[in-house]
Short mmCIF file of C-alpha atoms in Angstrom, two decimals:
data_model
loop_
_atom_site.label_atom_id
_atom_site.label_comp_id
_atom_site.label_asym_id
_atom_site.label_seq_id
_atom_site.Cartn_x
_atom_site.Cartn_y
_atom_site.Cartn_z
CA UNK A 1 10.38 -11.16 13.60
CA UNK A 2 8.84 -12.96 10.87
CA UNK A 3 6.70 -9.83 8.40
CA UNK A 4 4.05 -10.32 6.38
CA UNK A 5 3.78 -13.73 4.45
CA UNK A 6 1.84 -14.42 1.33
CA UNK A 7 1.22 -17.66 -0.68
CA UNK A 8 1.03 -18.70 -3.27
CA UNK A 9 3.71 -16.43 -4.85
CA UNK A 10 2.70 -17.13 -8.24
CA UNK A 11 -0.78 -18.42 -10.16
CA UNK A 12 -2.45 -18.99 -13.47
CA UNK A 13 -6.01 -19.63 -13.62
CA UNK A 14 -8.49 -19.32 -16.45
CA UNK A 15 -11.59 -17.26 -16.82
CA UNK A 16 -14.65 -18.42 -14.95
CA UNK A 17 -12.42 -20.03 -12.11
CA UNK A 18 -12.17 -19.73 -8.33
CA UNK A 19 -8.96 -18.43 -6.57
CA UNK A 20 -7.91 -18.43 -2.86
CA UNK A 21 -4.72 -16.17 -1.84
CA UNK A 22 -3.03 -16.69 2.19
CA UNK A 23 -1.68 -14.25 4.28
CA UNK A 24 -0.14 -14.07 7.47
CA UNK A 25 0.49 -10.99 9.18
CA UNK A 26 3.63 -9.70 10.43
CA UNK A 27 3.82 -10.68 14.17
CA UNK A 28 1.90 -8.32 16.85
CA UNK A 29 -0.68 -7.06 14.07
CA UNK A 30 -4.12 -7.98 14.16
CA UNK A 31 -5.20 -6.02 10.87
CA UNK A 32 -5.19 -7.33 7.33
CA UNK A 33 -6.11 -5.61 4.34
CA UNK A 34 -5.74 -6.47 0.78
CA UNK A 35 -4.74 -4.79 -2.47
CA UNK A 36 -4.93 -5.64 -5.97
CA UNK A 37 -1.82 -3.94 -8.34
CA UNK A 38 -2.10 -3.70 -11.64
CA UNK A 39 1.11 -3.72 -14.13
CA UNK A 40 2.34 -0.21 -13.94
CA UNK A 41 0.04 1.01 -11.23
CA UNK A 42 -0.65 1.94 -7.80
CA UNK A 43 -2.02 -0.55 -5.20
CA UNK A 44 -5.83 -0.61 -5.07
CA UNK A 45 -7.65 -0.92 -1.55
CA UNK A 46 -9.73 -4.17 -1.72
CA UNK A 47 -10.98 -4.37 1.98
CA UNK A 48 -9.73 -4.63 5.63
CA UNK A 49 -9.79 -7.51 8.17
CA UNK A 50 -10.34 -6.97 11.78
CA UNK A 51 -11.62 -8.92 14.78
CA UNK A 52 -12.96 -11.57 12.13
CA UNK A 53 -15.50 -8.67 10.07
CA UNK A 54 -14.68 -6.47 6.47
CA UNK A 55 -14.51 -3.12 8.29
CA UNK A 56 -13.30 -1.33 5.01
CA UNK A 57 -14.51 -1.78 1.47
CA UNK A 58 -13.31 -0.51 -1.61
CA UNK A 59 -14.83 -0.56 -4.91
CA UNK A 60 -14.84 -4.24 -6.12
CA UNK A 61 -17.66 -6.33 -6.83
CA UNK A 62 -19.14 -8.83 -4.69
CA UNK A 63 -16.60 -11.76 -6.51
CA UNK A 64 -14.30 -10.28 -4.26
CA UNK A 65 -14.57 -11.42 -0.89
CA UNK A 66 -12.24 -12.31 1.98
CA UNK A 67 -12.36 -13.85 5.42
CA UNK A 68 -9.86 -13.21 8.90
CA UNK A 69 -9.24 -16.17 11.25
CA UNK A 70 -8.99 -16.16 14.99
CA UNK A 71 -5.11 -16.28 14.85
CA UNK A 72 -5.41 -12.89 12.33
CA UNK A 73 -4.38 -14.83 9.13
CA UNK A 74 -6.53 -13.93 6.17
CA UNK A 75 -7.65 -15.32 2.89
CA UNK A 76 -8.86 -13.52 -0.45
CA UNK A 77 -11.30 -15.22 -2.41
CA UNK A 78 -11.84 -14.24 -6.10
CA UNK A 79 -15.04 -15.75 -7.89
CA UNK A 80 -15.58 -16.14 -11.70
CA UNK A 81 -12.41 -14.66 -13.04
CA UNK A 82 -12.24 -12.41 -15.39
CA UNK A 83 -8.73 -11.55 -17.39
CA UNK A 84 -8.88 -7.92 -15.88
CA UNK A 85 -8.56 -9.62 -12.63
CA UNK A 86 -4.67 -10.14 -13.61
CA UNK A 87 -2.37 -8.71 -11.35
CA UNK A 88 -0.51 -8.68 -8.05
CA UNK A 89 -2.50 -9.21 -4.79
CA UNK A 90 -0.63 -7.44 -1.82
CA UNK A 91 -1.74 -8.49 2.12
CA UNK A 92 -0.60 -5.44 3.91
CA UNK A 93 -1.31 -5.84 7.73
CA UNK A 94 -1.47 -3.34 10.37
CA UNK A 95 -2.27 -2.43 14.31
CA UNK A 96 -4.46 0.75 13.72
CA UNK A 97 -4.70 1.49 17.92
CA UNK A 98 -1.35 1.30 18.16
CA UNK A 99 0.19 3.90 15.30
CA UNK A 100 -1.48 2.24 12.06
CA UNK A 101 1.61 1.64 9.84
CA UNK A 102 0.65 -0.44 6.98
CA UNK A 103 3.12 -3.40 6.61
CA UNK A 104 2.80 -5.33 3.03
CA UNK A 105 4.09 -8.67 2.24
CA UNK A 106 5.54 -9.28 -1.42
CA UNK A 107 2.28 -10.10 -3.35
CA UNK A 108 0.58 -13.18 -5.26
CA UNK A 109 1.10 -12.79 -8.74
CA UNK A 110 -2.60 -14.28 -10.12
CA UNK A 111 -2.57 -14.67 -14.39
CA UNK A 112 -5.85 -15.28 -15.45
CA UNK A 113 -5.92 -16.69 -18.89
CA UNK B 1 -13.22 13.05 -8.16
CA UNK B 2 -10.53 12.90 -5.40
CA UNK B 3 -7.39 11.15 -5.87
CA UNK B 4 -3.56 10.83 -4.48
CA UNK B 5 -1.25 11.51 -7.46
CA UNK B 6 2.44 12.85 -8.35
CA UNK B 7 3.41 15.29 -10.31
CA UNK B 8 6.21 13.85 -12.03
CA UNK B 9 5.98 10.42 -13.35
CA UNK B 10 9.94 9.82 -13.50
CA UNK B 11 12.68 11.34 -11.72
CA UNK B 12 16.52 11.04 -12.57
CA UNK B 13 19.38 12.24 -10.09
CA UNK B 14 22.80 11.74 -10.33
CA UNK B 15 24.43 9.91 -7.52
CA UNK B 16 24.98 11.43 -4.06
CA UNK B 17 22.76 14.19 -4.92
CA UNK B 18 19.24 15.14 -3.40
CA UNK B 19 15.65 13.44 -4.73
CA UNK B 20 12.73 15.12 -4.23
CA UNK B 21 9.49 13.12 -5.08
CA UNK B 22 5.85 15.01 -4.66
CA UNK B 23 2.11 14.64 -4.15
CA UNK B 24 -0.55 16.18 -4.06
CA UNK B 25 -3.85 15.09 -2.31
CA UNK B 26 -7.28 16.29 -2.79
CA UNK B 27 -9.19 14.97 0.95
CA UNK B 28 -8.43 17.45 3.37
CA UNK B 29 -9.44 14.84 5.89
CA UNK B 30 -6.79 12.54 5.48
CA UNK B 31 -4.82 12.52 8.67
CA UNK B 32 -2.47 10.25 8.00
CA UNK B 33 -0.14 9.17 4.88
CA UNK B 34 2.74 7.16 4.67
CA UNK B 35 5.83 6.66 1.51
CA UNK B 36 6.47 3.86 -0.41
CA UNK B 37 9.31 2.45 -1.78
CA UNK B 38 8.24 -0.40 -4.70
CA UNK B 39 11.24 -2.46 -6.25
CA UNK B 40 10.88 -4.40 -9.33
CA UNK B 41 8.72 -7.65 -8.08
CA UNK B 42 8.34 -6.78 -4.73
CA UNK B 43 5.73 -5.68 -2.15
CA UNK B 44 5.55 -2.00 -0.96
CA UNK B 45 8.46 -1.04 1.32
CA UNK B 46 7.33 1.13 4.35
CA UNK B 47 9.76 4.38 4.16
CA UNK B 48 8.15 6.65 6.50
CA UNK B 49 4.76 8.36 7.91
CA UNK B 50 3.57 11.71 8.97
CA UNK B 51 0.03 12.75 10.65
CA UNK B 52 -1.64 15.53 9.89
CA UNK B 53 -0.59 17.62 13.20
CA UNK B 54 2.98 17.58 12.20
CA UNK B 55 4.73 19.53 9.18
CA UNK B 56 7.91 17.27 8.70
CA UNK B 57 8.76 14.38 9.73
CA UNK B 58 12.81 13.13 9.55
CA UNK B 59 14.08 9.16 9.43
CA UNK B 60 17.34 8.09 8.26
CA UNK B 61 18.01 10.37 5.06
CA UNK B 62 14.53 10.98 4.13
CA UNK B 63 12.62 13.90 5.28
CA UNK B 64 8.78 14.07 4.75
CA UNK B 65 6.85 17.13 4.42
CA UNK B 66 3.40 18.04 4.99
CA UNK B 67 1.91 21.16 3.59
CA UNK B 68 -1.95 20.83 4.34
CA UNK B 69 -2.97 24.73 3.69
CA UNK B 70 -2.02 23.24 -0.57
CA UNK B 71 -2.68 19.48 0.32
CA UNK B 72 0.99 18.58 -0.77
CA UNK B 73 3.40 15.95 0.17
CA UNK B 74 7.03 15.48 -0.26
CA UNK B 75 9.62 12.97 -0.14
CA UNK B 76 13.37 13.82 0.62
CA UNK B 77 16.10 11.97 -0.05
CA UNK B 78 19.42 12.83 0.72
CA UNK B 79 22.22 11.71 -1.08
CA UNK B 80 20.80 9.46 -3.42
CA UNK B 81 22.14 6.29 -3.63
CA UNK B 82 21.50 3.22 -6.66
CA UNK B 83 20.09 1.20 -4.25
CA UNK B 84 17.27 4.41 -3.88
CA UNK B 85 16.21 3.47 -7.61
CA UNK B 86 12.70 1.89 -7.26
CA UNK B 87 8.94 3.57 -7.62
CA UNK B 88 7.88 5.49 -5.14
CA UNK B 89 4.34 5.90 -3.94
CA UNK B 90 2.21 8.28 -1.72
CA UNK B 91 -0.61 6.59 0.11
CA UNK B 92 -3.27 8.45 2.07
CA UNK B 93 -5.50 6.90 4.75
CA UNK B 94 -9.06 7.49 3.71
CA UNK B 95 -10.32 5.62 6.73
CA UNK B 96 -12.14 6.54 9.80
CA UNK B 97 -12.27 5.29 13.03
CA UNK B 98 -13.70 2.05 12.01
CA UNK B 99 -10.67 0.89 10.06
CA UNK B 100 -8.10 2.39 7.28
CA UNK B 101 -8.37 2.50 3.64
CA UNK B 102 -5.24 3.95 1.99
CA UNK B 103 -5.63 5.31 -1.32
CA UNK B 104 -2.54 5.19 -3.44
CA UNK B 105 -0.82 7.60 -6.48
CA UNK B 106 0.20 6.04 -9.16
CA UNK B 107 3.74 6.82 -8.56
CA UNK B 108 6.90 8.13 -9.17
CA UNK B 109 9.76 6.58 -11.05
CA UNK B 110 13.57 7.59 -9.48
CA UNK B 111 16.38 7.03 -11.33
CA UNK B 112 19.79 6.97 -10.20
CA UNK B 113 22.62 8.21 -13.08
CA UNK B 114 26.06 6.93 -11.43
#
């Protein structure tokens, strides 16, 4: 039972540059969400995938944006990087009708430079 | 405003005795919250849940409690082992019925002394 992939593991980009981050969820969940980590800190809630739509937002900007496929895979898309953006990108994926455990996968480590 | 957080930052224990990690929560409609276990350069490990009609909730040597009259969490481990040695992190669902949105602590850092 495969869990929750992510690639790529790790990234460098500079500032003003586009990034994509993959995930596939672990197998029977049809929920994505994303967080962004910073060094030393907890996860931050970026948004949540289901049925194709953002159901959840948190409080990112628009540069942030993300889409879910028809086989429940998701990408993150980050616009015009900034330095701040720096940090580990968890996929965490779920089945909220059936219990709702949140299942995360080991992260994309994005340095912007 | 409102926020998940822990008390203590770090936490050492000596070997093969009990942890105890806390939160404390500030949304008394949270209904749901789940435990963390972060190792160095990994994803978030699932430890264990609890909803907000139960009290305590038991897995394989760790024992959640829920004490919603002081919005507090706990975390108990039993007979800490090295392997236990990692962050730990509360996480409370913030969601509604149209989808979840867990807010994290910042976390707590266990230490195992052999």
């Amino acid at each position: 039972d495969a869990g929750v992939t992510q690639s790529p593991t790790h990234l460098i980009k500079t500032r003003g540059q586009q990034v994509t981050l993959r995930c596939s969820p672990k197998s029977g969940h049809d929920t994505v969400s994303w967080y962004q980590q910073a060094l030393g800190q907890g996860p931050q809630f970026i948004f949540q995938y289901y049925e194709e739509e953002e159901r959840q937002r948190g409080n990112f900007p628009d540069r942030f944006s993300g889409h879910q496929f028809p086989n429940y895979s998701s990408e993150l898309n980050v616009n015009a990087l900034l330095l701040g953006d720096s940090a580990l990108y968890l996929c965490a994926s779920s089945f909220p009708h059936r219990g709702g455990e949140l299942f995360f996968g080991e992260g994309s480590r994005l340095t912007v430079l | 405003g409102e926020s998940v957080g822990l008390h203590l930052p770090t936490l050492s224990v000596q070997e093969g005795d009990n942890s105890i990690i806390n939160c404390a929560y500030s949304n008394s409609a949270s209904d749901y919250f789940i435990w963390y276990k972060q190792e160095s350069g990994k994803g978030p490990q699932f430890i264990i849940d609890i909803r907000s009609n139960m009290d305590k909730r038991q897995g394989q040597r760790v024992t959640v409690l829920l004490n919603k009259t002081v919005k507090h969490l706990s975390l108990q481990i039993a007979a800490t082992q090295p392997g236990d040695s990692a962050v730990y992190f509360c996480a409370e669902n913030r969601g509604d019925n149209y989808g979840q949105n867990f807010v994290f602590g910042p976390g707590t850092r266990l230490s195992v002394l052999p």
